[in-house]
Structures are given as structure tokens and as C-alpha cells.
C-alpha atoms as an extended CHARMM CRD file, in Angstrom:
* protein
*
       279  EXT
         1         1  MET       CA            -15.7840000000      -76.4890000000       50.8550000000  PROA      1               0.0000000000
         2         2  LYS       CA            -15.5530000000      -73.1160000000       49.1210000000  PROA      2               0.0000000000
         3         3  THR       CA            -17.7840000000      -72.6820000000       46.1180000000  PROA      3               0.0000000000
         4         4  VAL       CA            -16.6230000000      -70.4400000000       43.2820000000  PROA      4               0.0000000000
         5         5  VAL       CA            -19.4600000000      -68.7160000000       41.5110000000  PROA      5               0.0000000000
         6         6  THR       CA            -18.8340000000      -67.6390000000       37.9310000000  PROA      6               0.0000000000
         7         7  THR       CA            -21.0650000000      -65.0320000000       36.3470000000  PROA      7               0.0000000000
         8         8  GLY       CA            -22.4310000000      -65.4270000000       32.8130000000  PROA      8               0.0000000000
         9         9  CYS       CA            -20.0520000000      -62.8180000000       31.4380000000  PROA      9               0.0000000000
        10        10  GLU       CA            -17.0460000000      -64.4500000000       33.1060000000  PROA      10              0.0000000000
        11        11  ALA       CA            -18.0740000000      -67.8650000000       31.8050000000  PROA      11              0.0000000000
        12        12  ALA       CA            -18.3660000000      -66.5160000000       28.2680000000  PROA      12              0.0000000000
        13        13  SER       CA            -14.9250000000      -64.9180000000       28.5280000000  PROA      13              0.0000000000
        14        14  LEU       CA            -13.3650000000      -68.1490000000       29.7750000000  PROA      14              0.0000000000
        15        15  THR       CA            -15.0260000000      -70.1010000000       26.9720000000  PROA      15              0.0000000000
        16        16  ARG       CA            -13.6890000000      -67.7060000000       24.3440000000  PROA      16              0.0000000000
        17        17  LEU       CA            -10.2110000000      -67.8510000000       25.8690000000  PROA      17              0.0000000000
        18        18  ALA       CA            -10.2250000000      -71.6490000000       25.9440000000  PROA      18              0.0000000000
        19        19  GLY       CA            -11.3610000000      -71.7710000000       22.3560000000  PROA      19              0.0000000000
        20        20  CYS       CA             -8.7610000000      -69.2640000000       21.1680000000  PROA      20              0.0000000000
        21        21  GLN       CA             -5.7120000000      -71.0170000000       22.5840000000  PROA      21              0.0000000000
        22        22  PRO       CA             -5.7700000000      -74.0870000000       20.3210000000  PROA      22              0.0000000000
        23        23  ALA       CA             -6.6600000000      -71.9680000000       17.2900000000  PROA      23              0.0000000000
        24        24  GLY       CA             -3.8160000000      -69.5710000000       18.0700000000  PROA      24              0.0000000000
        25        25  SER       CA             -1.3640000000      -72.4120000000       18.5590000000  PROA      25              0.0000000000
        26        26  ALA       CA             -2.4140000000      -73.9740000000       15.2630000000  PROA      26              0.0000000000
        27        27  LYS       CA             -2.0050000000      -70.6330000000       13.5020000000  PROA      27              0.0000000000
        28        28  LEU       CA              1.4800000000      -70.1440000000       14.9520000000  PROA      28              0.0000000000
        29        29  ALA       CA              2.4440000000      -73.6840000000       13.9000000000  PROA      29              0.0000000000
        30        30  ASP       CA              1.1810000000      -72.9740000000       10.3850000000  PROA      30              0.0000000000
        31        31  ILE       CA              3.1690000000      -69.7360000000       10.1900000000  PROA      31              0.0000000000
        32        32  HSD       CA              6.2860000000      -71.5090000000       11.4590000000  PROA      32              0.0000000000
        33        33  SER       CA              5.8190000000      -74.2660000000        8.8860000000  PROA      33              0.0000000000
        34        34  ARG       CA              5.4680000000      -71.7160000000        6.0790000000  PROA      34              0.0000000000
        35        35  ILE       CA              8.5830000000      -69.8390000000        7.1710000000  PROA      35              0.0000000000
        36        36  VAL       CA             10.5980000000      -73.0710000000        7.2650000000  PROA      36              0.0000000000
        37        37  CYS       CA              9.2280000000      -73.9840000000        3.8200000000  PROA      37              0.0000000000
        38        38  TYR       CA             10.1810000000      -70.6170000000        2.3150000000  PROA      38              0.0000000000
        39        39  LEU       CA             13.6590000000      -70.6720000000        3.8660000000  PROA      39              0.0000000000
        40        40  LEU       CA             14.2330000000      -74.2020000000        2.5640000000  PROA      40              0.0000000000
        41        41  ALA       CA             13.1020000000      -73.1980000000       -0.9320000000  PROA      41              0.0000000000
        42        42  VAL       CA             15.3140000000      -70.0820000000       -0.9300000000  PROA      42              0.0000000000
        43        43  TRP       CA             18.3690000000      -72.0380000000        0.2580000000  PROA      43              0.0000000000
        44        44  ARG       CA             17.8250000000      -74.7730000000       -2.3080000000  PROA      44              0.0000000000
        45        45  ALA       CA             17.2690000000      -72.3130000000       -5.1450000000  PROA      45              0.0000000000
        46        46  PHE       CA             20.4310000000      -70.4000000000       -4.1980000000  PROA      46              0.0000000000
        47        47  ALA       CA             22.5010000000      -73.5960000000       -3.9010000000  PROA      47              0.0000000000
        48        48  VAL       CA             21.3160000000      -75.0580000000       -7.2070000000  PROA      48              0.0000000000
        49        49  LEU       CA             21.6350000000      -71.7750000000       -9.1080000000  PROA      49              0.0000000000
        50        50  THR       CA             25.1120000000      -71.0250000000       -7.7680000000  PROA      50              0.0000000000
        51        51  PHE       CA             26.3930000000      -74.5470000000       -8.4210000000  PROA      51              0.0000000000
        52        52  SER       CA             24.8020000000      -74.5570000000      -11.9010000000  PROA      52              0.0000000000
        53        53  LEU       CA             26.4650000000      -71.3020000000      -12.9490000000  PROA      53              0.0000000000
        54        54  CYS       CA             29.8420000000      -72.5380000000      -11.6880000000  PROA      54              0.0000000000
        55        55  ALA       CA             29.3160000000      -75.8760000000      -13.4580000000  PROA      55              0.0000000000
        56        56  LEU       CA             28.3880000000      -74.1450000000      -16.7300000000  PROA      56              0.0000000000
        57        57  VAL       CA             31.5540000000      -72.0520000000      -16.5850000000  PROA      57              0.0000000000
        58        58  GLN       CA             33.6180000000      -75.1610000000      -15.8550000000  PROA      58              0.0000000000
        59        59  ASN       CA             31.9610000000      -76.9500000000      -18.7820000000  PROA      59              0.0000000000
        60        60  ALA       CA             32.6430000000      -74.0870000000      -21.1850000000  PROA      60              0.0000000000
        61        61  ILE       CA             36.3040000000      -73.9300000000      -20.1490000000  PROA      61              0.0000000000
        62        62  SER       CA             37.1270000000      -77.6480000000      -20.0100000000  PROA      62              0.0000000000
        63        63  ILE       CA             35.1470000000      -79.3040000000      -22.8520000000  PROA      63              0.0000000000
        64        64  PRO       CA             37.0590000000      -77.5970000000      -25.7290000000  PROA      64              0.0000000000
        65        65  PHE       CA             40.2590000000      -79.2300000000      -24.4340000000  PROA      65              0.0000000000
        66        66  VAL       CA             38.7810000000      -82.7530000000      -24.5510000000  PROA      66              0.0000000000
        67        67  ARG       CA             39.4240000000      -84.8830000000      -27.6450000000  PROA      67              0.0000000000
        68        68  PRO       CA             36.4580000000      -84.5760000000      -30.0610000000  PROA      68              0.0000000000
        69        69  ASP       CA             35.6740000000      -88.2920000000      -29.8900000000  PROA      69              0.0000000000
        70        70  GLN       CA             35.5050000000      -88.1020000000      -26.0780000000  PROA      70              0.0000000000
        71        71  ARG       CA             33.5440000000      -84.8770000000      -25.6820000000  PROA      71              0.0000000000
        72        72  LEU       CA             30.1240000000      -86.4980000000      -25.4410000000  PROA      72              0.0000000000
        73        73  HSD       CA             31.3710000000      -88.7930000000      -22.6570000000  PROA      73              0.0000000000
        74        74  ALA       CA             32.8510000000      -85.7490000000      -20.8850000000  PROA      74              0.0000000000
        75        75  ARG       CA             29.5070000000      -83.9580000000      -21.1360000000  PROA      75              0.0000000000
        76        76  GLU       CA             27.7060000000      -87.0170000000      -19.7440000000  PROA      76              0.0000000000
        77        77  ALA       CA             30.0820000000      -87.1850000000      -16.7870000000  PROA      77              0.0000000000
        78        78  TRP       CA             29.6460000000      -83.4550000000      -16.1980000000  PROA      78              0.0000000000
        79        79  LEU       CA             25.8400000000      -83.7740000000      -16.0840000000  PROA      79              0.0000000000
        80        80  HSD       CA             26.1480000000      -86.8500000000      -13.8480000000  PROA      80              0.0000000000
        81        81  GLY       CA             28.0450000000      -84.7990000000      -11.2560000000  PROA      81              0.0000000000
        82        82  TRP       CA             25.5400000000      -81.9240000000      -11.4420000000  PROA      82              0.0000000000
        83        83  CYS       CA             22.5620000000      -84.2770000000      -11.0120000000  PROA      83              0.0000000000
        84        84  ARG       CA             24.1010000000      -86.0510000000       -8.0160000000  PROA      84              0.0000000000
        85        85  PHE       CA             24.5120000000      -82.6630000000       -6.3490000000  PROA      85              0.0000000000
        86        86  ALA       CA             20.9540000000      -81.6100000000       -7.2790000000  PROA      86              0.0000000000
        87        87  CYS       CA             19.4790000000      -84.8030000000       -5.8100000000  PROA      87              0.0000000000
        88        88  ARG       CA             21.2430000000      -84.1850000000       -2.5040000000  PROA      88              0.0000000000
        89        89  VAL       CA             20.1310000000      -80.5610000000       -2.3240000000  PROA      89              0.0000000000
        90        90  LEU       CA             16.5250000000      -81.2540000000       -3.3710000000  PROA      90              0.0000000000
        91        91  GLY       CA             16.1340000000      -84.1480000000       -0.9390000000  PROA      91              0.0000000000
        92        92  ILE       CA             15.5250000000      -86.7480000000       -3.6600000000  PROA      92              0.0000000000
        93        93  ARG       CA             15.9790000000      -90.2760000000       -2.2880000000  PROA      93              0.0000000000
        94        94  ILE       CA             16.5220000000      -92.8020000000       -5.0820000000  PROA      94              0.0000000000
        95        95  ARG       CA             15.8080000000      -96.5220000000       -4.9910000000  PROA      95              0.0000000000
        96        96  THR       CA             16.5730000000      -98.7270000000       -7.9740000000  PROA      96              0.0000000000
        97        97  HSD       CA             15.3760000000     -102.1950000000       -8.9350000000  PROA      97              0.0000000000
        98        98  GLY       CA             17.5470000000     -103.9070000000      -11.5080000000  PROA      98              0.0000000000
        99        99  SER       CA             20.5500000000     -102.2710000000      -13.1810000000  PROA      99              0.0000000000
       100       100  MET       CA             20.6620000000      -99.3240000000      -15.5280000000  PROA      100             0.0000000000
       101       101  PRO       CA             22.4970000000     -100.3460000000      -18.7290000000  PROA      101             0.0000000000
       102       102  SER       CA             25.9520000000      -98.9210000000      -19.4120000000  PROA      102             0.0000000000
       103       103  SER       CA             25.3790000000      -98.5340000000      -23.1650000000  PROA      103             0.0000000000
       104       104  GLY       CA             22.6860000000      -98.8910000000      -25.8140000000  PROA      104             0.0000000000
       105       105  LEU       CA             19.1770000000      -97.4360000000      -25.7080000000  PROA      105             0.0000000000
       106       106  LEU       CA             17.1140000000      -96.9820000000      -22.5550000000  PROA      106             0.0000000000
       107       107  VAL       CA             13.3790000000      -96.3800000000      -23.0020000000  PROA      107             0.0000000000
       108       108  SER       CA             11.3560000000      -94.9880000000      -20.0880000000  PROA      108             0.0000000000
       109       109  ASN       CA              7.9590000000      -93.5910000000      -19.2330000000  PROA      109             0.0000000000
       110       110  HSD       CA              8.0150000000      -89.8620000000      -18.5270000000  PROA      110             0.0000000000
       111       111  LEU       CA              6.4820000000      -88.0210000000      -15.5580000000  PROA      111             0.0000000000
       112       112  SER       CA              8.5790000000      -84.9140000000      -14.8880000000  PROA      112             0.0000000000
       113       113  TYR       CA             11.7360000000      -82.9830000000      -15.6240000000  PROA      113             0.0000000000
       114       114  LEU       CA             13.0260000000      -84.6970000000      -12.4680000000  PROA      114             0.0000000000
       115       115  ASP       CA             13.2460000000      -87.9440000000      -14.4780000000  PROA      115             0.0000000000
       116       116  ILE       CA             16.3660000000      -86.5580000000      -16.1610000000  PROA      116             0.0000000000
       117       117  VAL       CA             17.9480000000      -85.5120000000      -12.8660000000  PROA      117             0.0000000000
       118       118  VAL       CA             17.2760000000      -88.9130000000      -11.3080000000  PROA      118             0.0000000000
       119       119  LEU       CA             18.4770000000      -90.9960000000      -14.2630000000  PROA      119             0.0000000000
       120       120  SER       CA             21.6550000000      -89.0150000000      -14.8310000000  PROA      120             0.0000000000
       121       121  SER       CA             22.5060000000      -89.1970000000      -11.1160000000  PROA      121             0.0000000000
       122       122  ILE       CA             22.4540000000      -93.0090000000      -11.3700000000  PROA      122             0.0000000000
       123       123  ARG       CA             24.7510000000      -93.2580000000      -14.3970000000  PROA      123             0.0000000000
       124       124  PRO       CA             26.1490000000      -90.8650000000      -17.0450000000  PROA      124             0.0000000000
       125       125  CYS       CA             23.8800000000      -90.8510000000      -20.1080000000  PROA      125             0.0000000000
       126       126  VAL       CA             22.6600000000      -88.8110000000      -23.0770000000  PROA      126             0.0000000000
       127       127  PHE       CA             19.0620000000      -87.6350000000      -23.3240000000  PROA      127             0.0000000000
       128       128  VAL       CA             16.7090000000      -87.0700000000      -26.2270000000  PROA      128             0.0000000000
       129       129  ALA       CA             14.4190000000      -84.1320000000      -25.4110000000  PROA      129             0.0000000000
       130       130  LYS       CA             11.8410000000      -81.9000000000      -27.0620000000  PROA      130             0.0000000000
       131       131  ARG       CA             13.1540000000      -78.7370000000      -28.6830000000  PROA      131             0.0000000000
       132       132  ASP       CA             11.0280000000      -76.7350000000      -26.1990000000  PROA      132             0.0000000000
       133       133  VAL       CA             13.3540000000      -77.7720000000      -23.3540000000  PROA      133             0.0000000000
       134       134  ALA       CA             16.2140000000      -75.8570000000      -25.0000000000  PROA      134             0.0000000000
       135       135  ARG       CA             14.3120000000      -72.6080000000      -24.3090000000  PROA      135             0.0000000000
       136       136  TRP       CA             13.7000000000      -73.2950000000      -20.6000000000  PROA      136             0.0000000000
       137       137  PRO       CA             15.6020000000      -71.0210000000      -18.1880000000  PROA      137             0.0000000000
       138       138  LEU       CA             18.6050000000      -72.7780000000      -16.6360000000  PROA      138             0.0000000000
       139       139  PHE       CA             17.4190000000      -76.2800000000      -17.6620000000  PROA      139             0.0000000000
       140       140  GLY       CA             17.9000000000      -75.3500000000      -21.3190000000  PROA      140             0.0000000000
       141       141  TRP       CA             21.4720000000      -74.1940000000      -20.6970000000  PROA      141             0.0000000000
       142       142  LEU       CA             22.2510000000      -77.3570000000      -18.7740000000  PROA      142             0.0000000000
       143       143  ALA       CA             20.6930000000      -79.5120000000      -21.5000000000  PROA      143             0.0000000000
       144       144  HSD       CA             22.8170000000      -77.8660000000      -24.1960000000  PROA      144             0.0000000000
       145       145  ALA       CA             25.9830000000      -78.2080000000      -22.1140000000  PROA      145             0.0000000000
       146       146  ALA       CA             25.2150000000      -81.8950000000      -21.4560000000  PROA      146             0.0000000000
       147       147  GLY       CA             25.0330000000      -82.8060000000      -25.1630000000  PROA      147             0.0000000000
       148       148  THR       CA             21.2680000000      -83.4060000000      -25.2270000000  PROA      148             0.0000000000
       149       149  ILE       CA             19.8530000000      -84.4730000000      -28.5840000000  PROA      149             0.0000000000
       150       150  PHE       CA             16.9020000000      -82.1850000000      -29.3350000000  PROA      150             0.0000000000
       151       151  VAL       CA             13.9760000000      -83.2640000000      -31.4860000000  PROA      151             0.0000000000
       152       152  ASP       CA             11.4170000000      -80.9430000000      -33.0700000000  PROA      152             0.0000000000
       153       153  ARG       CA              8.2390000000      -83.0080000000      -33.1790000000  PROA      153             0.0000000000
       154       154  GLU       CA              6.4470000000      -80.3210000000      -35.1970000000  PROA      154             0.0000000000
       155       155  ARG       CA              8.8290000000      -80.7060000000      -38.1580000000  PROA      155             0.0000000000
       156       156  ARG       CA              8.4070000000      -83.8740000000      -40.1410000000  PROA      156             0.0000000000
       157       157  PHE       CA             11.9490000000      -83.9380000000      -41.5080000000  PROA      157             0.0000000000
       158       158  SER       CA             13.8110000000      -83.3840000000      -38.2330000000  PROA      158             0.0000000000
       159       159  SER       CA             13.7450000000      -87.0780000000      -37.2630000000  PROA      159             0.0000000000
       160       160  PRO       CA             16.4630000000      -88.3720000000      -39.6710000000  PROA      160             0.0000000000
       161       161  LYS       CA             19.0060000000      -85.9470000000      -38.1760000000  PROA      161             0.0000000000
       162       162  VAL       CA             17.9930000000      -86.9690000000      -34.6530000000  PROA      162             0.0000000000
       163       163  VAL       CA             18.1250000000      -90.6770000000      -35.5540000000  PROA      163             0.0000000000
       164       164  ASN       CA             21.6770000000      -90.1760000000      -36.8360000000  PROA      164             0.0000000000
       165       165  GLY       CA             22.6160000000      -88.3830000000      -33.6170000000  PROA      165             0.0000000000
       166       166  ILE       CA             21.2180000000      -91.2280000000      -31.5150000000  PROA      166             0.0000000000
       167       167  ARG       CA             22.9850000000      -93.8170000000      -33.6680000000  PROA      167             0.0000000000
       168       168  ASP       CA             26.3390000000      -92.0210000000      -33.3400000000  PROA      168             0.0000000000
       169       169  ALA       CA             25.9590000000      -91.7650000000      -29.5510000000  PROA      169             0.0000000000
       170       170  ILE       CA             25.0870000000      -95.4550000000      -29.1880000000  PROA      170             0.0000000000
       171       171  ALA       CA             27.9050000000      -96.4690000000      -31.5310000000  PROA      171             0.0000000000
       172       172  GLY       CA             30.2770000000      -94.4100000000      -29.3740000000  PROA      172             0.0000000000
       173       173  GLY       CA             29.3920000000      -96.4840000000      -26.3140000000  PROA      173             0.0000000000
       174       174  SER       CA             26.9190000000      -94.1350000000      -24.6130000000  PROA      174             0.0000000000
       175       175  VAL       CA             23.5770000000      -95.0360000000      -23.1010000000  PROA      175             0.0000000000
       176       176  VAL       CA             20.9070000000      -92.9020000000      -24.7720000000  PROA      176             0.0000000000
       177       177  VAL       CA             17.6820000000      -92.2370000000      -22.8680000000  PROA      177             0.0000000000
       178       178  LEU       CA             14.4710000000      -91.8830000000      -24.8460000000  PROA      178             0.0000000000
       179       179  PHE       CA             10.9850000000      -90.9950000000      -23.6090000000  PROA      179             0.0000000000
       180       180  PRO       CA              8.8680000000      -92.3410000000      -26.4940000000  PROA      180             0.0000000000
       181       181  GLU       CA              5.5430000000      -91.1390000000      -25.0670000000  PROA      181             0.0000000000
       182       182  GLY       CA              6.5710000000      -87.7720000000      -26.4900000000  PROA      182             0.0000000000
       183       183  THR       CA              5.3280000000      -85.9000000000      -23.4220000000  PROA      183             0.0000000000
       184       184  SER       CA              5.0320000000      -86.3170000000      -19.6660000000  PROA      184             0.0000000000
       185       185  SER       CA              1.9400000000      -87.5560000000      -17.8200000000  PROA      185             0.0000000000
       186       186  ASP       CA              0.4760000000      -87.8820000000      -14.3310000000  PROA      186             0.0000000000
       187       187  GLY       CA              1.6020000000      -91.5130000000      -14.0990000000  PROA      187             0.0000000000
       188       188  SER       CA             -1.8870000000      -93.0140000000      -14.0470000000  PROA      188             0.0000000000
       189       189  THR       CA             -1.1550000000      -94.7280000000      -17.3610000000  PROA      189             0.0000000000
       190       190  VAL       CA              1.6020000000      -95.1860000000      -19.9360000000  PROA      190             0.0000000000
       191       191  LEU       CA              0.8060000000      -93.2310000000      -23.0990000000  PROA      191             0.0000000000
       192       192  PRO       CA              1.2160000000      -94.8100000000      -26.5610000000  PROA      192             0.0000000000
       193       193  PHE       CA              4.8240000000      -94.8790000000      -27.7790000000  PROA      193             0.0000000000
       194       194  LYS       CA              6.0870000000      -93.0500000000      -30.8620000000  PROA      194             0.0000000000
       195       195  SER       CA              8.3780000000      -95.3830000000      -32.7690000000  PROA      195             0.0000000000
       196       196  ALA       CA             10.3670000000      -93.1210000000      -35.1420000000  PROA      196             0.0000000000
       197       197  LEU       CA             13.3170000000      -92.5530000000      -32.7970000000  PROA      197             0.0000000000
       198       198  LEU       CA             13.7780000000      -96.2830000000      -32.2090000000  PROA      198             0.0000000000
       199       199  GLU       CA             15.0850000000      -96.6240000000      -35.7600000000  PROA      199             0.0000000000
       200       200  SER       CA             18.7160000000      -96.0290000000      -34.7500000000  PROA      200             0.0000000000
       201       201  ALA       CA             18.6930000000      -98.9780000000      -32.3280000000  PROA      201             0.0000000000
       202       202  VAL       CA             17.0020000000     -101.1540000000      -34.9590000000  PROA      202             0.0000000000
       203       203  GLN       CA             19.6850000000     -100.2760000000      -37.5270000000  PROA      203             0.0000000000
       204       204  LEU       CA             22.5290000000     -101.0060000000      -35.1100000000  PROA      204             0.0000000000
       205       205  ARG       CA             20.8160000000     -104.0300000000      -33.5520000000  PROA      205             0.0000000000
       206       206  SER       CA             21.6640000000     -102.3700000000      -30.2690000000  PROA      206             0.0000000000
       207       207  PRO       CA             20.4140000000     -103.7070000000      -26.9190000000  PROA      207             0.0000000000
       208       208  ILE       CA             17.3460000000     -101.8500000000      -25.6420000000  PROA      208             0.0000000000
       209       209  ALA       CA             16.3100000000     -101.7490000000      -21.9890000000  PROA      209             0.0000000000
       210       210  ALA       CA             12.9730000000     -100.6180000000      -20.5630000000  PROA      210             0.0000000000
       211       211  ALA       CA             12.5830000000      -98.6000000000      -17.3670000000  PROA      211             0.0000000000
       212       212  SER       CA              9.7770000000      -97.2740000000      -15.2040000000  PROA      212             0.0000000000
       213       213  ILE       CA              9.8270000000      -94.2700000000      -12.8470000000  PROA      213             0.0000000000
       214       214  ASP       CA              7.5430000000      -93.6210000000       -9.8840000000  PROA      214             0.0000000000
       215       215  TYR       CA              7.6420000000      -90.9140000000       -7.2220000000  PROA      215             0.0000000000
       216       216  ALA       CA              6.4390000000      -90.7130000000       -3.6170000000  PROA      216             0.0000000000
       217       217  LEU       CA              5.6830000000      -87.8050000000       -1.2700000000  PROA      217             0.0000000000
       218       218  ASP       CA              5.0440000000      -87.8280000000        2.4750000000  PROA      218             0.0000000000
       219       219  ASP       CA              2.7000000000      -84.8870000000        2.0400000000  PROA      219             0.0000000000
       220       220  GLY       CA              1.0320000000      -83.6960000000       -1.1290000000  PROA      220             0.0000000000
       221       221  SER       CA              0.0160000000      -85.1620000000       -4.4720000000  PROA      221             0.0000000000
       222       222  VAL       CA              2.5880000000      -86.7380000000       -6.7770000000  PROA      222             0.0000000000
       223       223  ALA       CA              0.3330000000      -86.1990000000       -9.8040000000  PROA      223             0.0000000000
       224       224  GLU       CA             -0.0920000000      -82.4850000000       -9.1000000000  PROA      224             0.0000000000
       225       225  GLU       CA              3.1740000000      -81.5320000000       -7.3990000000  PROA      225             0.0000000000
       226       226  VAL       CA              5.9020000000      -83.7820000000       -8.8640000000  PROA      226             0.0000000000
       227       227  CYS       CA              4.5780000000      -84.8090000000      -12.2740000000  PROA      227             0.0000000000
       228       228  TYR       CA              4.8540000000      -81.9990000000      -14.8290000000  PROA      228             0.0000000000
       229       229  TRP       CA              2.0610000000      -82.3250000000      -17.3770000000  PROA      229             0.0000000000
       230       230  ARG       CA             -1.0340000000      -80.7340000000      -18.9130000000  PROA      230             0.0000000000
       231       231  ASP       CA             -0.6880000000      -76.9310000000      -18.9920000000  PROA      231             0.0000000000
       232       232  MET       CA              1.4950000000      -76.5720000000      -15.8950000000  PROA      232             0.0000000000
       233       233  THR       CA              3.9320000000      -73.6420000000      -15.7600000000  PROA      233             0.0000000000
       234       234  LEU       CA              7.5570000000      -74.4140000000      -14.9560000000  PROA      234             0.0000000000
       235       235  VAL       CA              8.5310000000      -71.7340000000      -12.4100000000  PROA      235             0.0000000000
       236       236  PRO       CA              5.5240000000      -72.0690000000      -10.0150000000  PROA      236             0.0000000000
       237       237  HSD       CA              5.7840000000      -75.8640000000      -10.2290000000  PROA      237             0.0000000000
       238       238  LEU       CA              9.5060000000      -75.7790000000       -9.4550000000  PROA      238             0.0000000000
       239       239  LEU       CA              9.1070000000      -73.3250000000       -6.5530000000  PROA      239             0.0000000000
       240       240  ASN       CA              6.4910000000      -75.5810000000       -4.9590000000  PROA      240             0.0000000000
       241       241  LEU       CA              8.7680000000      -78.5880000000       -5.4660000000  PROA      241             0.0000000000
       242       242  LEU       CA             11.6130000000      -76.8080000000       -3.6760000000  PROA      242             0.0000000000
       243       243  CYS       CA              9.4610000000      -76.6970000000       -0.5220000000  PROA      243             0.0000000000
       244       244  LYS       CA              9.1300000000      -80.4940000000       -0.2830000000  PROA      244             0.0000000000
       245       245  ARG       CA             11.3440000000      -81.9040000000        2.4490000000  PROA      245             0.0000000000
       246       246  GLU       CA             11.8970000000      -85.2150000000        0.6680000000  PROA      246             0.0000000000
       247       247  ILE       CA             10.8990000000      -86.8160000000       -2.6260000000  PROA      247             0.0000000000
       248       248  GLY       CA             11.1130000000      -90.5600000000       -3.1480000000  PROA      248             0.0000000000
       249       249  ALA       CA             12.1250000000      -91.7010000000       -6.6400000000  PROA      249             0.0000000000
       250       250  ASN       CA             11.8420000000      -95.3740000000       -7.5860000000  PROA      250             0.0000000000
       251       251  TYR       CA             13.3540000000      -96.5520000000      -10.8760000000  PROA      251             0.0000000000
       252       252  SER       CA             12.9340000000     -100.1130000000      -12.1290000000  PROA      252             0.0000000000
       253       253  PHE       CA             15.0010000000     -101.4690000000      -15.0350000000  PROA      253             0.0000000000
       254       254  SER       CA             14.5080000000     -104.5070000000      -17.2330000000  PROA      254             0.0000000000
       255       255  PRO       CA             17.5490000000     -106.3070000000      -18.7010000000  PROA      255             0.0000000000
       256       256  ALA       CA             18.8520000000     -104.8350000000      -21.9680000000  PROA      256             0.0000000000
       257       257  LYS       CA             18.4680000000     -107.0950000000      -24.9890000000  PROA      257             0.0000000000
       258       258  VAL       CA             18.4080000000     -106.9620000000      -28.7690000000  PROA      258             0.0000000000
       259       259  ARG       CA             14.7770000000     -106.7500000000      -29.8850000000  PROA      259             0.0000000000
       260       260  GLY       CA             13.3780000000     -108.4860000000      -32.9340000000  PROA      260             0.0000000000
       261       261  GLY       CA             10.8870000000     -106.9760000000      -35.3780000000  PROA      261             0.0000000000
       262       262  ASN       CA             10.4270000000     -103.5200000000      -36.8530000000  PROA      262             0.0000000000
       263       263  ARG       CA             10.3990000000     -100.3310000000      -34.8120000000  PROA      263             0.0000000000
       264       264  LYS       CA              6.6020000000     -100.2700000000      -34.3590000000  PROA      264             0.0000000000
       265       265  GLU       CA              6.5910000000     -103.8190000000      -33.0470000000  PROA      265             0.0000000000
       266       266  ILE       CA              9.4720000000     -102.9770000000      -30.7180000000  PROA      266             0.0000000000
       267       267  ALA       CA              7.6290000000      -99.8660000000      -29.4900000000  PROA      267             0.0000000000
       268       268  HSD       CA              4.5720000000     -101.9830000000      -28.5730000000  PROA      268             0.0000000000
       269       269  GLU       CA              6.7910000000     -104.5600000000      -26.8480000000  PROA      269             0.0000000000
       270       270  LEU       CA              8.6170000000     -101.9240000000      -24.7910000000  PROA      270             0.0000000000
       271       271  ARG       CA              5.3960000000     -100.1980000000      -23.7280000000  PROA      271             0.0000000000
       272       272  ASP       CA              3.8930000000     -103.5230000000      -22.6350000000  PROA      272             0.0000000000
       273       273  GLU       CA              7.0750000000     -104.2430000000      -20.6780000000  PROA      273             0.0000000000
       274       274  ILE       CA              6.8950000000     -100.9290000000      -18.8230000000  PROA      274             0.0000000000
       275       275  VAL       CA              3.1820000000     -101.4140000000      -18.0780000000  PROA      275             0.0000000000
       276       276  SER       CA              4.0460000000     -104.8570000000      -16.6840000000  PROA      276             0.0000000000
       277       277  ILE       CA              6.8140000000     -103.3940000000      -14.4790000000  PROA      277             0.0000000000
       278       278  ARG       CA              4.3900000000     -100.8160000000      -13.0750000000  PROA      278             0.0000000000
       279       279  SER       CA              1.6010000000     -103.2850000000      -12.3300000000  PROA      279             0.0000000000
């Protein structure tokens, strides 16, 4: 039998080589993964931006020719089509439990700007949003074009105008979506509800449904990468989100019904209902 003798220097070289191969392979895999991530984000951003600009032009051209009493419904349908496209491009997979109402008021917890995309992709609807959203790049333009009802929570006397807008939309047969927490959260709890904007449904004795949204990621943190809260900045958050291969969105709906009591009592009832759905 032939014996191979390896010197100390040769042994050290072989050890270094053996140790470098896995590290090099891992580094190459990481670089490949980053390149794929960046290409996916660039393609998605280009697709969404291009489609959005075309959709905004189409909205501006077509809506003026719709009868005034049907314009809000036309705007809802327009946003519904845009959101269905966005969900496909962004890899958002939606599962629903229960049925989203076709009219009346829908009250939901709020985790992210994606909540609007997901809900509108399920059924055409009108949203009530903070005035700040109107100043967001792209999202603000889309919100205006979709007939969003904006509320300025810093101005005490803005609510009556918003309440009237909600009442008119409900009376016209639309489903109006309200996020009564007033802000988004990380989903670990449901924040206390603000009751002022429930007044329109109380006046009309309109059915009110409760809904709960949850997200899922194969890799990463939902609280930090999907939920949009605290002092997060929109553009970096959105760019990171574009890199996710798939996002699971689960929406659960309770049956719509006319609620008894004043708006504060109804707000407590709806919050308890959403907490129960999430537990």
C-alpha cells in the first residue's frame, strides 16, 4: 500500500481550501439571491407605476362622462380593477373567511396601506382615510381618483363634513370602509376605536359589518416588514416589500347587521367583535 505523506504546509493549505469552498458557495448564493430580489423589485415597481399612470389617465378621461349619481360607483370599480392587478404583481395571496358586505359600513382593524389594496381587490368599495394619505406619492393620486373620503383628525370641525360624505355614500348603495383605530399598528393588539365617524351609520340605521386582517410571510417579520406603523418611512418600507416573493393576506368578515345603541356603544361592540375574530 502506498502511503501519501502530507507536509504541515500542505495540510494547512488543504484545510484553508476546504474551509473556503462552503463559505464561497454561501456568498455566491447570497449574491444571487440579492440580484433576484432587486430584479423582482425593479420589475414590480415598473409594472405598478406604468399601470397606475395609464389607469389615472383612463380615470381622468372616462369619469367626467359618467352620470353624476354613478360616478362614485365608477370610481370604486376603477380602484377594484387596479387593486386586483396590484395583488397579482405583488404576489399577494388572499384568503377570505365569511363574505364582505355589498353595501353599508365595514369596520376593520388597520395594519398597513396594503389593507386598502386587499379589500378593494375583493369587492369595489369606498375608503375613509387620513388627510396625510392624500399627500403620499402615487398612493395619494390613486386615493383621490378612487373617491376616497379624507378626514383631518387634527381639525375638530372636519368630522361633520366627513360624516355627511359617508352617509351619502352608504345611502347611494356603496360599502364604505372605516378604520376606526385612527392609525395602523403591528397587529399585536386592536387599538381603541374612535366613534365619531360611526355617526352616519347610526343615523341611517345602516348595517355594519366587522372585519379582521392578518398577514403572513415565508421569510421575514410581518410586524416590521408588512405592517406600516410607528415612525416608518413609506418609500424604504415599500421597496423592501417589493422584494418579498409572496405575501399571505387573510381577511375574516362578520355578518353585517343593524347595531343598537349610540355610536360609542357600537364602537365598543365592534372592537370586541374584531378581537374575538382574531383570537
